[in-house]
């Protein structure tokens, strides 16, 4: 029996779980976690079943080695499964911190995860950044990862403090102007253009 005939008899299985390993904390805002969960549900319940249906239909058409629908579908299925595994790990490791939550005494004016910080650079220019999770970074909006060099430099500082930013390209001295804790707007998950979220197979 040919190798492709043997493979044809194997069912399309769900995403394979990855082996257990050390889990790193994934600090994230409530809105950021919801976005990950929405994408996870979309891929698992809509996109993946639709692609599986296309792959199964394409496989029934004969020789898979020259079947573009089958080859593309299998490749796309691998991408989806990889993303599902990634999202599962990120969600399982999530430590949710609400930037708008009340903070006690000095913690309300010190820089921690979720803070929006106004600081002055060595040239005297003011900048505003919000410290968010690594899945929420948006440099155009000033959202920086809590694990970035800049966030590490700002951590635990208070207004009036001077801190040193040590990055691969430079070392710079910064002055903290203001520390605020307020809601940090996050864009919700949106179904990507071209997503195959509903079966599109035409059967004769």
PDB file of C-alpha atoms in Angstrom, residues 4-190:
ATOM      1  CA  UNK A   4      -0.309   8.409   0.758  1.00  0.00           C
ATOM      2  CA  UNK A   5      -2.970   5.709   0.940  1.00  0.00           C
ATOM      3  CA  UNK A   6      -1.912   4.862   4.490  1.00  0.00           C
ATOM      4  CA  UNK A   7      -2.071   8.519   5.485  1.00  0.00           C
ATOM      5  CA  UNK A   8      -5.537   8.823   3.990  1.00  0.00           C
ATOM      6  CA  UNK A   9      -6.932   6.481   6.609  1.00  0.00           C
ATOM      7  CA  UNK A  10      -5.738   8.599   9.520  1.00  0.00           C
ATOM      8  CA  UNK A  11      -8.431  10.866  10.995  1.00  0.00           C
ATOM      9  CA  UNK A  12      -7.895  14.604  11.330  1.00  0.00           C
ATOM     10  CA  UNK A  13      -7.068  14.990  14.986  1.00  0.00           C
ATOM     11  CA  UNK A  14      -7.400  18.009  17.227  1.00  0.00           C
ATOM     12  CA  UNK A  15      -4.481  20.181  18.306  1.00  0.00           C
ATOM     13  CA  UNK A  16      -1.833  18.151  20.116  1.00  0.00           C
ATOM     14  CA  UNK A  17      -1.082  19.349  23.650  1.00  0.00           C
ATOM     15  CA  UNK A  18       2.504  20.393  24.265  1.00  0.00           C
ATOM     16  CA  UNK A  19       4.499  18.668  27.025  1.00  0.00           C
ATOM     17  CA  UNK A  20       4.318  20.300  30.426  1.00  0.00           C
ATOM     18  CA  UNK A  21       7.147  22.650  31.344  1.00  0.00           C
ATOM     19  CA  UNK A  22       7.890  25.568  33.641  1.00  0.00           C
ATOM     20  CA  UNK A  23       5.173  28.207  33.388  1.00  0.00           C
ATOM     21  CA  UNK A  24       6.196  31.862  33.324  1.00  0.00           C
ATOM     22  CA  UNK A  25       3.725  34.387  34.683  1.00  0.00           C
ATOM     23  CA  UNK A  26       1.931  36.318  31.968  1.00  0.00           C
ATOM     24  CA  UNK A  27       0.871  39.636  33.486  1.00  0.00           C
ATOM     25  CA  UNK A  28      -1.981  41.033  31.441  1.00  0.00           C
ATOM     26  CA  UNK A  29      -4.927  43.432  31.701  1.00  0.00           C
ATOM     27  CA  UNK A  30      -8.516  42.105  31.791  1.00  0.00           C
ATOM     28  CA  UNK A  31      -9.206  43.456  28.302  1.00  0.00           C
ATOM     29  CA  UNK A  32      -6.016  41.905  26.959  1.00  0.00           C
ATOM     30  CA  UNK A  33      -6.901  38.491  28.396  1.00  0.00           C
ATOM     31  CA  UNK A  34     -10.394  38.690  26.928  1.00  0.00           C
ATOM     32  CA  UNK A  35      -8.894  39.377  23.520  1.00  0.00           C
ATOM     33  CA  UNK A  36      -6.731  36.236  23.779  1.00  0.00           C
ATOM     34  CA  UNK A  37      -9.733  34.177  24.879  1.00  0.00           C
ATOM     35  CA  UNK A  38     -11.897  35.485  22.035  1.00  0.00           C
ATOM     36  CA  UNK A  39      -9.240  34.562  19.470  1.00  0.00           C
ATOM     37  CA  UNK A  40      -8.823  31.125  21.061  1.00  0.00           C
ATOM     38  CA  UNK A  41     -12.565  30.432  20.869  1.00  0.00           C
ATOM     39  CA  UNK A  42     -12.721  31.695  17.286  1.00  0.00           C
ATOM     40  CA  UNK A  43      -9.889  29.443  16.127  1.00  0.00           C
ATOM     41  CA  UNK A  44     -11.035  26.375  18.057  1.00  0.00           C
ATOM     42  CA  UNK A  45     -14.764  26.521  17.379  1.00  0.00           C
ATOM     43  CA  UNK A  46     -15.038  28.269  14.025  1.00  0.00           C
ATOM     44  CA  UNK A  47     -11.859  28.563  11.973  1.00  0.00           C
ATOM     45  CA  UNK A  48     -10.428  25.096  12.674  1.00  0.00           C
ATOM     46  CA  UNK A  49     -13.653  23.130  12.038  1.00  0.00           C
ATOM     47  CA  UNK A  50     -14.149  25.022   8.768  1.00  0.00           C
ATOM     48  CA  UNK A  51     -10.620  24.239   7.578  1.00  0.00           C
ATOM     49  CA  UNK A  52     -10.947  20.596   8.673  1.00  0.00           C
ATOM     50  CA  UNK A  53     -14.062  20.311   6.527  1.00  0.00           C
ATOM     51  CA  UNK A  54     -12.253  21.746   3.510  1.00  0.00           C
ATOM     52  CA  UNK A  55      -9.299  19.388   4.023  1.00  0.00           C
ATOM     53  CA  UNK A  56     -11.574  16.365   4.335  1.00  0.00           C
ATOM     54  CA  UNK A  57     -13.437  17.353   1.164  1.00  0.00           C
ATOM     55  CA  UNK A  58     -10.183  17.937  -0.735  1.00  0.00           C
ATOM     56  CA  UNK A  59      -8.793  14.585   0.426  1.00  0.00           C
ATOM     57  CA  UNK A  60     -11.798  12.812  -1.046  1.00  0.00           C
ATOM     58  CA  UNK A  61     -10.940  14.155  -4.500  1.00  0.00           C
ATOM     59  CA  UNK A  62      -8.036  11.768  -5.054  1.00  0.00           C
ATOM     60  CA  UNK A  63      -4.270  12.244  -5.371  1.00  0.00           C
ATOM     61  CA  UNK A  64      -3.210  14.584  -2.603  1.00  0.00           C
ATOM     62  CA  UNK A  65       0.269  15.279  -3.953  1.00  0.00           C
ATOM     63  CA  UNK A  66      -1.128  17.655  -6.593  1.00  0.00           C
ATOM     64  CA  UNK A  67      -4.239  18.753  -4.727  1.00  0.00           C
ATOM     65  CA  UNK A  68      -3.772  22.467  -3.977  1.00  0.00           C
ATOM     66  CA  UNK A  69      -6.847  22.671  -1.721  1.00  0.00           C
ATOM     67  CA  UNK A  70      -5.603  19.758   0.367  1.00  0.00           C
ATOM     68  CA  UNK A  71      -1.997  20.986   0.617  1.00  0.00           C
ATOM     69  CA  UNK A  72      -3.010  24.543   1.509  1.00  0.00           C
ATOM     70  CA  UNK A  73      -5.620  23.298   3.990  1.00  0.00           C
ATOM     71  CA  UNK A  74      -3.135  21.046   5.787  1.00  0.00           C
ATOM     72  CA  UNK A  75      -0.614  23.877   5.991  1.00  0.00           C
ATOM     73  CA  UNK A  76      -3.252  26.257   7.313  1.00  0.00           C
ATOM     74  CA  UNK A  77      -4.389  23.639   9.820  1.00  0.00           C
ATOM     75  CA  UNK A  78      -0.839  23.403  11.154  1.00  0.00           C
ATOM     76  CA  UNK A  79      -0.707  27.176  11.560  1.00  0.00           C
ATOM     77  CA  UNK A  80      -4.023  27.217  13.403  1.00  0.00           C
ATOM     78  CA  UNK A  81      -2.988  24.399  15.741  1.00  0.00           C
ATOM     79  CA  UNK A  82       0.286  26.154  16.524  1.00  0.00           C
ATOM     80  CA  UNK A  83      -1.561  29.374  17.353  1.00  0.00           C
ATOM     81  CA  UNK A  84      -4.090  27.517  19.509  1.00  0.00           C
ATOM     82  CA  UNK A  85      -1.276  25.919  21.524  1.00  0.00           C
ATOM     83  CA  UNK A  86       0.405  29.315  21.950  1.00  0.00           C
ATOM     84  CA  UNK A  87      -2.816  30.989  23.105  1.00  0.00           C
ATOM     85  CA  UNK A  88      -3.572  28.122  25.499  1.00  0.00           C
ATOM     86  CA  UNK A  89      -0.199  28.565  27.180  1.00  0.00           C
ATOM     87  CA  UNK A  90      -0.583  32.341  27.388  1.00  0.00           C
ATOM     88  CA  UNK A  91      -4.086  32.102  28.861  1.00  0.00           C
ATOM     89  CA  UNK A  92      -3.099  29.400  31.369  1.00  0.00           C
ATOM     90  CA  UNK A  93      -0.188  31.535  32.589  1.00  0.00           C
ATOM     91  CA  UNK A  94      -2.234  34.746  32.808  1.00  0.00           C
ATOM     92  CA  UNK A  95      -1.990  36.871  35.949  1.00  0.00           C
ATOM     93  CA  UNK A  96      -4.695  39.499  35.515  1.00  0.00           C
ATOM     94  CA  UNK A  97      -4.042  42.987  36.842  1.00  0.00           C
ATOM     95  CA  UNK A  98      -6.551  45.787  36.380  1.00  0.00           C
ATOM     96  CA  UNK A  99      -4.818  49.130  35.738  1.00  0.00           C
ATOM     97  CA  UNK A 100      -7.860  50.967  37.133  1.00  0.00           C
ATOM     98  CA  UNK A 101      -7.942  49.051  40.438  1.00  0.00           C
ATOM     99  CA  UNK A 102      -7.465  51.114  43.600  1.00  0.00           C
ATOM    100  CA  UNK A 103      -3.971  51.006  45.104  1.00  0.00           C
ATOM    101  CA  UNK A 104      -2.996  51.600  48.688  1.00  0.00           C
ATOM    102  CA  UNK A 105      -0.895  54.540  49.880  1.00  0.00           C
ATOM    103  CA  UNK A 106       2.482  54.886  48.129  1.00  0.00           C
ATOM    104  CA  UNK A 107       1.692  52.106  45.642  1.00  0.00           C
ATOM    105  CA  UNK A 108      -0.706  54.506  43.927  1.00  0.00           C
ATOM    106  CA  UNK A 109       2.184  56.768  42.882  1.00  0.00           C
ATOM    107  CA  UNK A 110       4.856  54.159  42.179  1.00  0.00           C
ATOM    108  CA  UNK A 111       5.372  52.456  38.849  1.00  0.00           C
ATOM    109  CA  UNK A 112       4.135  48.886  38.600  1.00  0.00           C
ATOM    110  CA  UNK A 113       2.340  46.861  35.952  1.00  0.00           C
ATOM    111  CA  UNK A 114      -0.623  48.825  34.565  1.00  0.00           C
ATOM    112  CA  UNK A 115       0.830  52.249  35.302  1.00  0.00           C
ATOM    113  CA  UNK A 116       0.685  55.094  32.813  1.00  0.00           C
ATOM    114  CA  UNK A 117       3.906  57.040  33.239  1.00  0.00           C
ATOM    115  CA  UNK A 118       4.920  60.494  32.077  1.00  0.00           C
ATOM    116  CA  UNK A 119       8.687  60.920  32.027  1.00  0.00           C
ATOM    117  CA  UNK A 120      11.260  63.367  30.665  1.00  0.00           C
ATOM    118  CA  UNK A 121      14.252  62.175  28.648  1.00  0.00           C
ATOM    119  CA  UNK A 122      17.783  63.564  28.636  1.00  0.00           C
ATOM    120  CA  UNK A 123      16.822  66.116  25.960  1.00  0.00           C
ATOM    121  CA  UNK A 124      13.980  67.445  28.099  1.00  0.00           C
ATOM    122  CA  UNK A 125      11.222  65.930  25.964  1.00  0.00           C
ATOM    123  CA  UNK A 126       8.222  64.418  27.730  1.00  0.00           C
ATOM    124  CA  UNK A 127       6.887  60.957  26.866  1.00  0.00           C
ATOM    125  CA  UNK A 128       3.862  58.984  28.067  1.00  0.00           C
ATOM    126  CA  UNK A 129       3.885  55.187  28.202  1.00  0.00           C
ATOM    127  CA  UNK A 130       1.563  52.555  29.658  1.00  0.00           C
ATOM    128  CA  UNK A 131       3.051  49.321  31.013  1.00  0.00           C
ATOM    129  CA  UNK A 132       1.099  46.317  29.717  1.00  0.00           C
ATOM    130  CA  UNK A 133       1.492  42.606  28.997  1.00  0.00           C
ATOM    131  CA  UNK A 134       3.711  41.278  26.232  1.00  0.00           C
ATOM    132  CA  UNK A 135       0.581  40.319  24.255  1.00  0.00           C
ATOM    133  CA  UNK A 136      -0.735  43.894  24.464  1.00  0.00           C
ATOM    134  CA  UNK A 137       2.216  45.926  23.164  1.00  0.00           C
ATOM    135  CA  UNK A 138       1.252  48.768  20.817  1.00  0.00           C
ATOM    136  CA  UNK A 139       4.127  51.188  20.357  1.00  0.00           C
ATOM    137  CA  UNK A 140       2.019  53.658  18.376  1.00  0.00           C
ATOM    138  CA  UNK A 141      -0.164  54.099  21.471  1.00  0.00           C
ATOM    139  CA  UNK A 142       2.753  54.057  23.895  1.00  0.00           C
ATOM    140  CA  UNK A 143       1.924  50.592  25.284  1.00  0.00           C
ATOM    141  CA  UNK A 144       5.177  48.897  26.301  1.00  0.00           C
ATOM    142  CA  UNK A 145       5.815  45.426  27.686  1.00  0.00           C
ATOM    143  CA  UNK A 146       6.454  45.080  31.402  1.00  0.00           C
ATOM    144  CA  UNK A 147       9.549  43.074  30.437  1.00  0.00           C
ATOM    145  CA  UNK A 148      11.024  45.767  28.179  1.00  0.00           C
ATOM    146  CA  UNK A 149      14.195  47.666  29.157  1.00  0.00           C
ATOM    147  CA  UNK A 150      12.219  50.903  29.531  1.00  0.00           C
ATOM    148  CA  UNK A 151       9.631  49.316  31.840  1.00  0.00           C
ATOM    149  CA  UNK A 152      12.416  47.730  33.900  1.00  0.00           C
ATOM    150  CA  UNK A 153      14.016  51.157  34.316  1.00  0.00           C
ATOM    151  CA  UNK A 154      10.736  52.768  35.398  1.00  0.00           C
ATOM    152  CA  UNK A 155       9.589  50.040  37.801  1.00  0.00           C
ATOM    153  CA  UNK A 156       9.039  51.125  41.424  1.00  0.00           C
ATOM    154  CA  UNK A 157       9.950  54.738  40.669  1.00  0.00           C
ATOM    155  CA  UNK A 158       7.833  57.685  41.849  1.00  0.00           C
ATOM    156  CA  UNK A 159       7.340  61.240  40.547  1.00  0.00           C
ATOM    157  CA  UNK A 160      10.566  63.220  40.961  1.00  0.00           C
ATOM    158  CA  UNK A 161      12.783  60.132  40.808  1.00  0.00           C
ATOM    159  CA  UNK A 162      15.574  59.854  38.254  1.00  0.00           C
ATOM    160  CA  UNK A 163      16.184  56.441  36.723  1.00  0.00           C
ATOM    161  CA  UNK A 164      18.684  55.004  34.272  1.00  0.00           C
ATOM    162  CA  UNK A 165      17.556  53.282  31.088  1.00  0.00           C
ATOM    163  CA  UNK A 166      20.081  50.674  30.002  1.00  0.00           C
ATOM    164  CA  UNK A 167      19.274  49.390  26.527  1.00  0.00           C
ATOM    165  CA  UNK A 168      21.497  47.606  23.989  1.00  0.00           C
ATOM    166  CA  UNK A 169      21.912  50.786  21.930  1.00  0.00           C
ATOM    167  CA  UNK A 170      22.242  53.392  24.678  1.00  0.00           C
ATOM    168  CA  UNK A 171      22.209  54.372  28.326  1.00  0.00           C
ATOM    169  CA  UNK A 172      19.943  57.302  29.171  1.00  0.00           C
ATOM    170  CA  UNK A 173      18.843  59.122  32.322  1.00  0.00           C
ATOM    171  CA  UNK A 174      15.109  59.769  32.736  1.00  0.00           C
ATOM    172  CA  UNK A 175      13.060  61.818  35.185  1.00  0.00           C
ATOM    173  CA  UNK A 176       9.647  60.604  36.339  1.00  0.00           C
ATOM    174  CA  UNK A 177       7.026  63.356  36.061  1.00  0.00           C
ATOM    175  CA  UNK A 178       3.725  61.596  36.796  1.00  0.00           C
ATOM    176  CA  UNK A 179       2.413  58.113  37.605  1.00  0.00           C
ATOM    177  CA  UNK A 180      -1.257  57.336  37.034  1.00  0.00           C
ATOM    178  CA  UNK A 181      -3.440  54.249  37.245  1.00  0.00           C
ATOM    179  CA  UNK A 182      -6.419  54.408  34.909  1.00  0.00           C
ATOM    180  CA  UNK A 183      -8.132  52.179  32.326  1.00  0.00           C
ATOM    181  CA  UNK A 184      -5.892  51.332  29.353  1.00  0.00           C
ATOM    182  CA  UNK A 185      -8.070  50.957  26.226  1.00  0.00           C
ATOM    183  CA  UNK A 186      -7.521  47.742  24.262  1.00  0.00           C
ATOM    184  CA  UNK A 187      -8.847  46.912  20.815  1.00  0.00           C
ATOM    185  CA  UNK A 188     -11.034  43.776  20.908  1.00  0.00           C
ATOM    186  CA  UNK A 189     -10.250  40.695  18.823  1.00  0.00           C
ATOM    187  CA  UNK A 190     -11.568  41.004  15.299  1.00  0.00           C
TER     188      UNK A 190
END
